[in-house]
Amino acid sequence: MTSKEVKLVITTAPSKGKKCVSEVLNRIILKDETAQAEEVVQNVVLVKTSLPSFEAYGLVISAPPSCARKIFPVLGSFPSSDVRAIIDEISELLLKSKVAKFFVNCYVRASDFDCKVLEIGIGLRLKGIAEVDYKNPEKVVHVNVIDDTAYVSLMGKDQEKVSVKSLS
């Protein structure tokens, strides 16, 4: 894939978004000199790169910027107005991944999106196929809604969190 798309959504410490942009780019630029990062909403940075999402995630999480709090590798982005398409795509993603237990975390960063409709829709769509489990999920679906776009990530529980412990 050579086109630049949003591959990471990064949340930052309060008032550290601008600082985080340069720190994140310092890590990504090692493999993609044309990568871009921008604070699109206060404390939320979008990273555009031609690298695969998990490669970009690996570059950042292996030496995480002190300003970063959570890093979400983006597997797909959808118009937030098309809730049915988002439900269909996430359901398909979970089915392909053969996930038996999951839950959905939905974050509205800048929009009037209704997360409950999405969460309930996915749960109903997968009823009898996969179980919603908040305590011991195999995977967590993260949906970051920013303006008119929903960015979807699929990760292990708490894998999005940045910790200084991960450095030791």
mmCIF file of N, CA and C in Angstrom, residues 16-111:
data_model
loop_
_atom_site.group_PDB
_atom_site.id
_atom_site.type_symbol
_atom_site.label_atom_id
_atom_site.label_comp_id
_atom_site.label_asym_id
_atom_site.label_seq_id
_atom_site.Cartn_x
_atom_site.Cartn_y
_atom_site.Cartn_z
ATOM 1 N N LYS A 16 -0.742 18.388 25.484
ATOM 2 C CA LYS A 16 0.531 17.892 24.947
ATOM 3 C C LYS A 16 0.428 17.458 23.488
ATOM 4 N N GLY A 17 -0.702 17.745 22.840
ATOM 5 C CA GLY A 17 -0.913 17.303 21.466
ATOM 6 C C GLY A 17 0.131 17.791 20.488
ATOM 7 N N LYS A 18 0.448 19.071 20.531
ATOM 8 C CA LYS A 18 1.414 19.634 19.587
ATOM 9 C C LYS A 18 2.804 19.034 19.798
ATOM 10 N N LYS A 19 3.192 18.857 21.055
ATOM 11 C CA LYS A 19 4.486 18.240 21.362
ATOM 12 C C LYS A 19 4.503 16.797 20.862
ATOM 13 N N CYS A 20 3.388 16.125 21.024
ATOM 14 C CA CYS A 20 3.296 14.718 20.651
ATOM 15 C C CYS A 20 3.434 14.518 19.140
ATOM 16 N N VAL A 21 2.941 15.462 18.362
ATOM 17 C CA VAL A 21 3.036 15.360 16.904
ATOM 18 C C VAL A 21 4.486 15.151 16.488
ATOM 19 N N SER A 22 5.390 15.982 16.983
ATOM 20 C CA SER A 22 6.795 15.858 16.577
ATOM 21 C C SER A 22 7.435 14.595 17.141
ATOM 22 N N GLU A 23 7.090 14.216 18.373
ATOM 23 C CA GLU A 23 7.660 12.999 18.961
ATOM 24 C C GLU A 23 7.214 11.749 18.204
ATOM 25 N N VAL A 24 5.964 11.710 17.798
ATOM 26 C CA VAL A 24 5.444 10.562 17.044
ATOM 27 C C VAL A 24 6.095 10.508 15.664
ATOM 28 N N LEU A 25 6.178 11.654 15.006
ATOM 29 C CA LEU A 25 6.798 11.682 13.678
ATOM 30 C C LEU A 25 8.255 11.235 13.727
ATOM 31 N N ASN A 26 8.963 11.567 14.797
ATOM 32 C CA ASN A 26 10.356 11.128 14.937
ATOM 33 C C ASN A 26 10.478 9.610 14.892
ATOM 34 N N ARG A 27 9.462 8.905 15.361
ATOM 35 C CA ARG A 27 9.504 7.446 15.358
ATOM 36 C C ARG A 27 9.078 6.859 14.009
ATOM 37 N N ILE A 28 8.059 7.444 13.395
ATOM 38 C CA ILE A 28 7.521 6.926 12.132
ATOM 39 C C ILE A 28 8.443 7.242 10.958
ATOM 40 N N ILE A 29 9.090 8.399 11.014
ATOM 41 C CA ILE A 29 9.910 8.865 9.892
ATOM 42 C C ILE A 29 11.086 7.933 9.602
ATOM 43 N N LEU A 30 11.435 7.091 10.566
ATOM 44 C CA LEU A 30 12.499 6.108 10.350
ATOM 45 C C LEU A 30 12.171 5.194 9.169
ATOM 46 N N LYS A 31 10.892 4.917 8.969
ATOM 47 C CA LYS A 31 10.466 4.005 7.896
ATOM 48 C C LYS A 31 9.638 4.693 6.807
ATOM 49 N N ASP A 32 9.115 5.880 7.100
ATOM 50 C CA ASP A 32 8.294 6.603 6.118
ATOM 51 C C ASP A 32 8.560 8.100 6.250
ATOM 52 N N GLU A 33 9.424 8.593 5.376
ATOM 53 C CA GLU A 33 9.822 10.005 5.432
ATOM 54 C C GLU A 33 8.685 10.963 5.106
ATOM 55 N N THR A 34 7.636 10.469 4.499
ATOM 56 C CA THR A 34 6.531 11.343 4.108
ATOM 57 C C THR A 34 5.342 11.259 5.067
ATOM 58 N N ALA A 35 5.516 10.590 6.191
ATOM 59 C CA ALA A 35 4.428 10.463 7.173
ATOM 60 C C ALA A 35 4.005 11.842 7.668
ATOM 61 N N GLN A 36 2.743 11.927 8.069
ATOM 62 C CA GLN A 36 2.199 13.181 8.591
ATOM 63 C C GLN A 36 1.450 12.895 9.884
ATOM 64 N N ALA A 37 1.492 13.851 10.787
ATOM 65 C CA ALA A 37 0.722 13.751 12.032
ATOM 66 C C ALA A 37 0.132 15.122 12.312
ATOM 67 N N GLU A 38 -1.090 15.107 12.842
ATOM 68 C CA GLU A 38 -1.774 16.369 13.115
ATOM 69 C C GLU A 38 -2.696 16.205 14.314
ATOM 70 N N GLU A 39 -2.672 17.209 15.182
ATOM 71 C CA GLU A 39 -3.624 17.235 16.291
ATOM 72 C C GLU A 39 -4.939 17.770 15.721
ATOM 73 N N VAL A 40 -5.908 16.893 15.524
ATOM 74 C CA VAL A 40 -7.161 17.268 14.870
ATOM 75 C C VAL A 40 -8.221 17.729 15.855
ATOM 76 N N VAL A 41 -8.122 17.264 17.066
ATOM 77 C CA VAL A 41 -8.987 17.650 18.178
ATOM 78 C C VAL A 41 -8.034 17.768 19.359
ATOM 79 N N GLN A 42 -8.363 18.600 20.316
ATOM 80 C CA GLN A 42 -7.465 18.752 21.457
ATOM 81 C C GLN A 42 -7.137 17.385 22.059
ATOM 82 N N ASN A 43 -5.849 17.097 22.174
ATOM 83 C CA ASN A 43 -5.309 15.868 22.769
ATOM 84 C C ASN A 43 -5.557 14.614 21.936
ATOM 85 N N VAL A 44 -5.847 14.773 20.647
ATOM 86 C CA VAL A 44 -6.014 13.629 19.740
ATOM 87 C C VAL A 44 -5.215 13.897 18.463
ATOM 88 N N VAL A 45 -4.289 12.979 18.170
ATOM 89 C CA VAL A 45 -3.416 13.106 17.007
ATOM 90 C C VAL A 45 -3.745 11.989 16.015
ATOM 91 N N LEU A 46 -3.892 12.352 14.743
ATOM 92 C CA LEU A 46 -4.053 11.366 13.674
ATOM 93 C C LEU A 46 -2.734 11.271 12.924
ATOM 94 N N VAL A 47 -2.301 10.042 12.648
ATOM 95 C CA VAL A 47 -1.058 9.808 11.921
ATOM 96 C C VAL A 47 -1.388 9.182 10.570
ATOM 97 N N LYS A 48 -0.925 9.847 9.507
ATOM 98 C CA LYS A 48 -1.089 9.323 8.147
ATOM 99 C C LYS A 48 0.265 8.810 7.676
ATOM 100 N N THR A 49 0.261 7.585 7.175
ATOM 101 C CA THR A 49 1.492 6.978 6.692
ATOM 102 C C THR A 49 1.158 5.904 5.669
ATOM 103 N N SER A 50 2.144 5.557 4.863
ATOM 104 C CA SER A 50 1.957 4.465 3.910
ATOM 105 C C SER A 50 2.292 3.118 4.550
ATOM 106 N N LEU A 51 2.798 3.133 5.776
ATOM 107 C CA LEU A 51 3.113 1.888 6.486
ATOM 108 C C LEU A 51 1.834 1.179 6.915
ATOM 109 N N PRO A 52 1.880 -0.149 7.053
ATOM 110 C CA PRO A 52 0.733 -0.856 7.633
ATOM 111 C C PRO A 52 0.493 -0.370 9.067
ATOM 112 N N SER A 53 -0.748 -0.406 9.499
ATOM 113 C CA SER A 53 -1.129 0.109 10.821
ATOM 114 C C SER A 53 -0.294 -0.475 11.952
ATOM 115 N N PHE A 54 -0.138 -1.803 11.965
ATOM 116 C CA PHE A 54 0.566 -2.417 13.087
ATOM 117 C C PHE A 54 2.071 -2.185 13.032
ATOM 118 N N GLU A 55 2.625 -1.931 11.855
ATOM 119 C CA GLU A 55 4.037 -1.558 11.772
ATOM 120 C C GLU A 55 4.230 -0.162 12.370
ATOM 121 N N ALA A 56 3.349 0.763 12.018
ATOM 122 C CA ALA A 56 3.406 2.117 12.588
ATOM 123 C C ALA A 56 3.202 2.056 14.099
ATOM 124 N N TYR A 57 2.238 1.248 14.539
ATOM 125 C CA TYR A 57 1.976 1.059 15.973
ATOM 126 C C TYR A 57 3.240 0.541 16.672
ATOM 127 N N GLY A 58 3.890 -0.450 16.082
ATOM 128 C CA GLY A 58 5.104 -1.021 16.667
ATOM 129 C C GLY A 58 6.221 -0.005 16.807
ATOM 130 N N LEU A 59 6.390 0.842 15.798
ATOM 131 C CA LEU A 59 7.432 1.869 15.861
ATOM 132 C C LEU A 59 7.187 2.843 17.009
ATOM 133 N N VAL A 60 5.933 3.194 17.234
ATOM 134 C CA VAL A 60 5.609 4.174 18.276
ATOM 135 C C VAL A 60 5.591 3.524 19.659
ATOM 136 N N ILE A 61 4.985 2.348 19.790
ATOM 137 C CA ILE A 61 4.842 1.725 21.109
ATOM 138 C C ILE A 61 6.179 1.183 21.626
ATOM 139 N N SER A 62 7.125 0.883 20.730
ATOM 140 C CA SER A 62 8.421 0.351 21.170
ATOM 141 C C SER A 62 9.255 1.406 21.896
ATOM 142 N N ALA A 63 9.030 2.657 21.602
ATOM 143 C CA ALA A 63 9.686 3.766 22.302
ATOM 144 C C ALA A 63 8.647 4.875 22.413
ATOM 145 N N PRO A 64 7.643 4.669 23.261
ATOM 146 C CA PRO A 64 6.501 5.589 23.265
ATOM 147 C C PRO A 64 6.861 6.999 23.718
ATOM 148 N N PRO A 65 6.313 7.994 23.044
ATOM 149 C CA PRO A 65 6.514 9.374 23.474
ATOM 150 C C PRO A 65 5.907 9.564 24.865
ATOM 151 N N SER A 66 6.535 10.371 25.677
ATOM 152 C CA SER A 66 6.037 10.604 27.041
ATOM 153 C C SER A 66 4.660 11.258 27.036
ATOM 154 N N CYS A 67 4.321 11.923 25.948
ATOM 155 C CA CYS A 67 3.037 12.625 25.851
ATOM 156 C C CYS A 67 1.877 11.700 25.484
ATOM 157 N N ALA A 68 2.156 10.528 24.926
ATOM 158 C CA ALA A 68 1.100 9.627 24.450
ATOM 159 C C ALA A 68 0.464 8.864 25.606
ATOM 160 N N ARG A 69 -0.854 8.721 25.545
ATOM 161 C CA ARG A 69 -1.588 7.956 26.562
ATOM 162 C C ARG A 69 -2.151 6.666 25.991
ATOM 163 N N LYS A 70 -2.731 6.746 24.784
ATOM 164 C CA LYS A 70 -3.273 5.559 24.119
ATOM 165 C C LYS A 70 -2.937 5.635 22.634
ATOM 166 N N ILE A 71 -2.639 4.462 22.058
ATOM 167 C CA ILE A 71 -2.313 4.382 20.638
ATOM 168 C C ILE A 71 -3.204 3.312 20.013
ATOM 169 N N PHE A 72 -3.970 3.714 19.008
ATOM 170 C CA PHE A 72 -4.902 2.810 18.336
ATOM 171 C C PHE A 72 -4.473 2.613 16.880
ATOM 172 N N PRO A 73 -4.068 1.406 16.470
ATOM 173 C CA PRO A 73 -3.807 1.149 15.051
ATOM 174 C C PRO A 73 -5.136 1.043 14.305
ATOM 175 N N VAL A 74 -5.289 1.802 13.254
ATOM 176 C CA VAL A 74 -6.561 1.876 12.525
ATOM 177 C C VAL A 74 -6.622 0.778 11.459
ATOM 178 N N LEU A 75 -7.640 -0.074 11.558
ATOM 179 C CA LEU A 75 -7.842 -1.141 10.573
ATOM 180 C C LEU A 75 -8.805 -0.723 9.475
ATOM 181 N N GLY A 76 -9.630 0.274 9.765
ATOM 182 C CA GLY A 76 -10.575 0.767 8.772
ATOM 183 C C GLY A 76 -11.186 2.070 9.229
ATOM 184 N N SER A 77 -11.612 2.870 8.270
ATOM 185 C CA SER A 77 -12.306 4.117 8.603
ATOM 186 C C SER A 77 -13.563 4.203 7.748
ATOM 187 N N PHE A 78 -14.627 4.720 8.357
ATOM 188 C CA PHE A 78 -15.941 4.733 7.730
ATOM 189 C C PHE A 78 -16.645 6.046 8.027
ATOM 190 N N PRO A 79 -17.518 6.483 7.130
ATOM 191 C CA PRO A 79 -18.326 7.666 7.443
ATOM 192 C C PRO A 79 -19.169 7.374 8.688
ATOM 193 N N SER A 80 -19.111 8.240 9.670
ATOM 194 C CA SER A 80 -19.844 7.991 10.921
ATOM 195 C C SER A 80 -21.354 8.042 10.716
ATOM 196 N N SER A 81 -21.797 8.599 9.606
ATOM 197 C CA SER A 81 -23.235 8.660 9.330
ATOM 198 C C SER A 81 -23.801 7.304 8.906
ATOM 199 N N ASP A 82 -22.940 6.381 8.483
ATOM 200 C CA ASP A 82 -23.388 5.069 8.003
ATOM 201 C C ASP A 82 -23.175 4.003 9.080
ATOM 202 N N VAL A 83 -23.999 4.056 10.118
ATOM 203 C CA VAL A 83 -23.856 3.154 11.266
ATOM 204 C C VAL A 83 -23.993 1.699 10.834
ATOM 205 N N ARG A 84 -24.897 1.422 9.922
ATOM 206 C CA ARG A 84 -25.091 0.036 9.454
ATOM 207 C C ARG A 84 -23.806 -0.519 8.832
ATOM 208 N N ALA A 85 -23.122 0.277 8.019
ATOM 209 C CA ALA A 85 -21.872 -0.167 7.395
ATOM 210 C C ALA A 85 -20.801 -0.412 8.451
ATOM 211 N N ILE A 86 -20.748 0.437 9.471
ATOM 212 C CA ILE A 86 -19.769 0.259 10.548
ATOM 213 C C ILE A 86 -20.052 -1.046 11.284
ATOM 214 N N ILE A 87 -21.317 -1.293 11.608
ATOM 215 C CA ILE A 87 -21.700 -2.535 12.291
ATOM 216 C C ILE A 87 -21.339 -3.742 11.427
ATOM 217 N N ASP A 88 -21.649 -3.683 10.139
ATOM 218 C CA ASP A 88 -21.338 -4.788 9.225
ATOM 219 C C ASP A 88 -19.836 -5.053 9.161
ATOM 220 N N GLU A 89 -19.046 -3.995 9.007
ATOM 221 C CA GLU A 89 -17.595 -4.156 8.881
ATOM 222 C C GLU A 89 -16.967 -4.700 10.165
ATOM 223 N N ILE A 90 -17.392 -4.178 11.310
ATOM 224 C CA ILE A 90 -16.839 -4.655 12.581
ATOM 225 C C ILE A 90 -17.251 -6.106 12.817
ATOM 226 N N SER A 91 -18.485 -6.440 12.524
ATOM 227 C CA SER A 91 -18.955 -7.821 12.682
ATOM 228 C C SER A 91 -18.143 -8.760 11.799
ATOM 229 N N GLU A 92 -17.910 -8.353 10.564
ATOM 230 C CA GLU A 92 -17.116 -9.161 9.633
ATOM 231 C C GLU A 92 -15.678 -9.313 10.130
ATOM 232 N N LEU A 93 -15.109 -8.236 10.640
ATOM 233 C CA LEU A 93 -13.755 -8.267 11.186
ATOM 234 C C LEU A 93 -13.655 -9.262 12.344
ATOM 235 N N LEU A 94 -14.628 -9.235 13.242
ATOM 236 C CA LEU A 94 -14.632 -10.164 14.376
ATOM 237 C C LEU A 94 -14.826 -11.606 13.910
ATOM 238 N N LEU A 95 -15.683 -11.820 12.930
ATOM 239 C CA LEU A 95 -15.897 -13.174 12.401
ATOM 240 C C LEU A 95 -14.629 -13.714 11.738
ATOM 241 N N LYS A 96 -13.972 -12.885 10.921
ATOM 242 C CA LYS A 96 -12.733 -13.305 10.257
ATOM 243 C C LYS A 96 -11.634 -13.609 11.267
ATOM 244 N N SER A 97 -11.617 -12.864 12.358
ATOM 245 C CA SER A 97 -10.597 -13.058 13.395
ATOM 246 C C SER A 97 -10.937 -14.223 14.320
ATOM 247 N N LYS A 98 -12.114 -14.813 14.125
ATOM 248 C CA LYS A 98 -12.583 -15.944 14.937
ATOM 249 C C LYS A 98 -12.565 -15.627 16.427
ATOM 250 N N VAL A 99 -13.034 -14.439 16.753
ATOM 251 C CA VAL A 99 -13.092 -13.979 18.136
ATOM 252 C C VAL A 99 -14.356 -14.527 18.785
ATOM 253 N N ALA A 100 -14.195 -15.190 19.936
ATOM 254 C CA ALA A 100 -15.348 -15.752 20.648
ATOM 255 C C ALA A 100 -15.878 -14.792 21.710
ATOM 256 N N LYS A 101 -14.976 -13.983 22.294
ATOM 257 C CA LYS A 101 -15.370 -13.038 23.345
ATOM 258 C C LYS A 101 -14.778 -11.672 23.022
ATOM 259 N N PHE A 102 -15.617 -10.649 23.084
ATOM 260 C CA PHE A 102 -15.176 -9.303 22.731
ATOM 261 C C PHE A 102 -16.031 -8.279 23.462
ATOM 262 N N PHE A 103 -15.607 -7.031 23.382
ATOM 263 C CA PHE A 103 -16.495 -5.919 23.689
ATOM 264 C C PHE A 103 -16.081 -4.713 22.870
ATOM 265 N N VAL A 104 -16.955 -3.722 22.816
ATOM 266 C CA VAL A 104 -16.736 -2.532 21.998
ATOM 267 C C VAL A 104 -16.561 -1.320 22.899
ATOM 268 N N ASN A 105 -15.477 -0.583 22.682
ATOM 269 C CA ASN A 105 -15.270 0.719 23.315
ATOM 270 C C ASN A 105 -15.452 1.764 22.230
ATOM 271 N N CYS A 106 -16.348 2.686 22.449
ATOM 272 C CA CYS A 106 -16.615 3.735 21.469
ATOM 273 C C CYS A 106 -16.298 5.079 22.116
ATOM 274 N N TYR A 107 -15.487 5.877 21.432
ATOM 275 C CA TYR A 107 -15.094 7.189 21.932
ATOM 276 C C TYR A 107 -15.541 8.243 20.928
ATOM 277 N N VAL A 108 -16.316 9.196 21.372
ATOM 278 C CA VAL A 108 -16.721 10.296 20.499
ATOM 279 C C VAL A 108 -15.801 11.468 20.808
ATOM 280 N N ARG A 109 -14.895 11.755 19.888
ATOM 281 C CA ARG A 109 -13.891 12.806 20.094
ATOM 282 C C ARG A 109 -14.408 14.162 19.622
ATOM 283 N N ALA A 110 -15.179 14.182 18.571
ATOM 284 C CA ALA A 110 -15.737 15.439 18.051
ATOM 285 C C ALA A 110 -16.872 15.084 17.106
ATOM 286 N N SER A 111 -18.054 14.955 17.655
ATOM 287 C CA SER A 111 -19.210 14.550 16.852
ATOM 288 C C SER A 111 -20.410 14.410 17.771
#
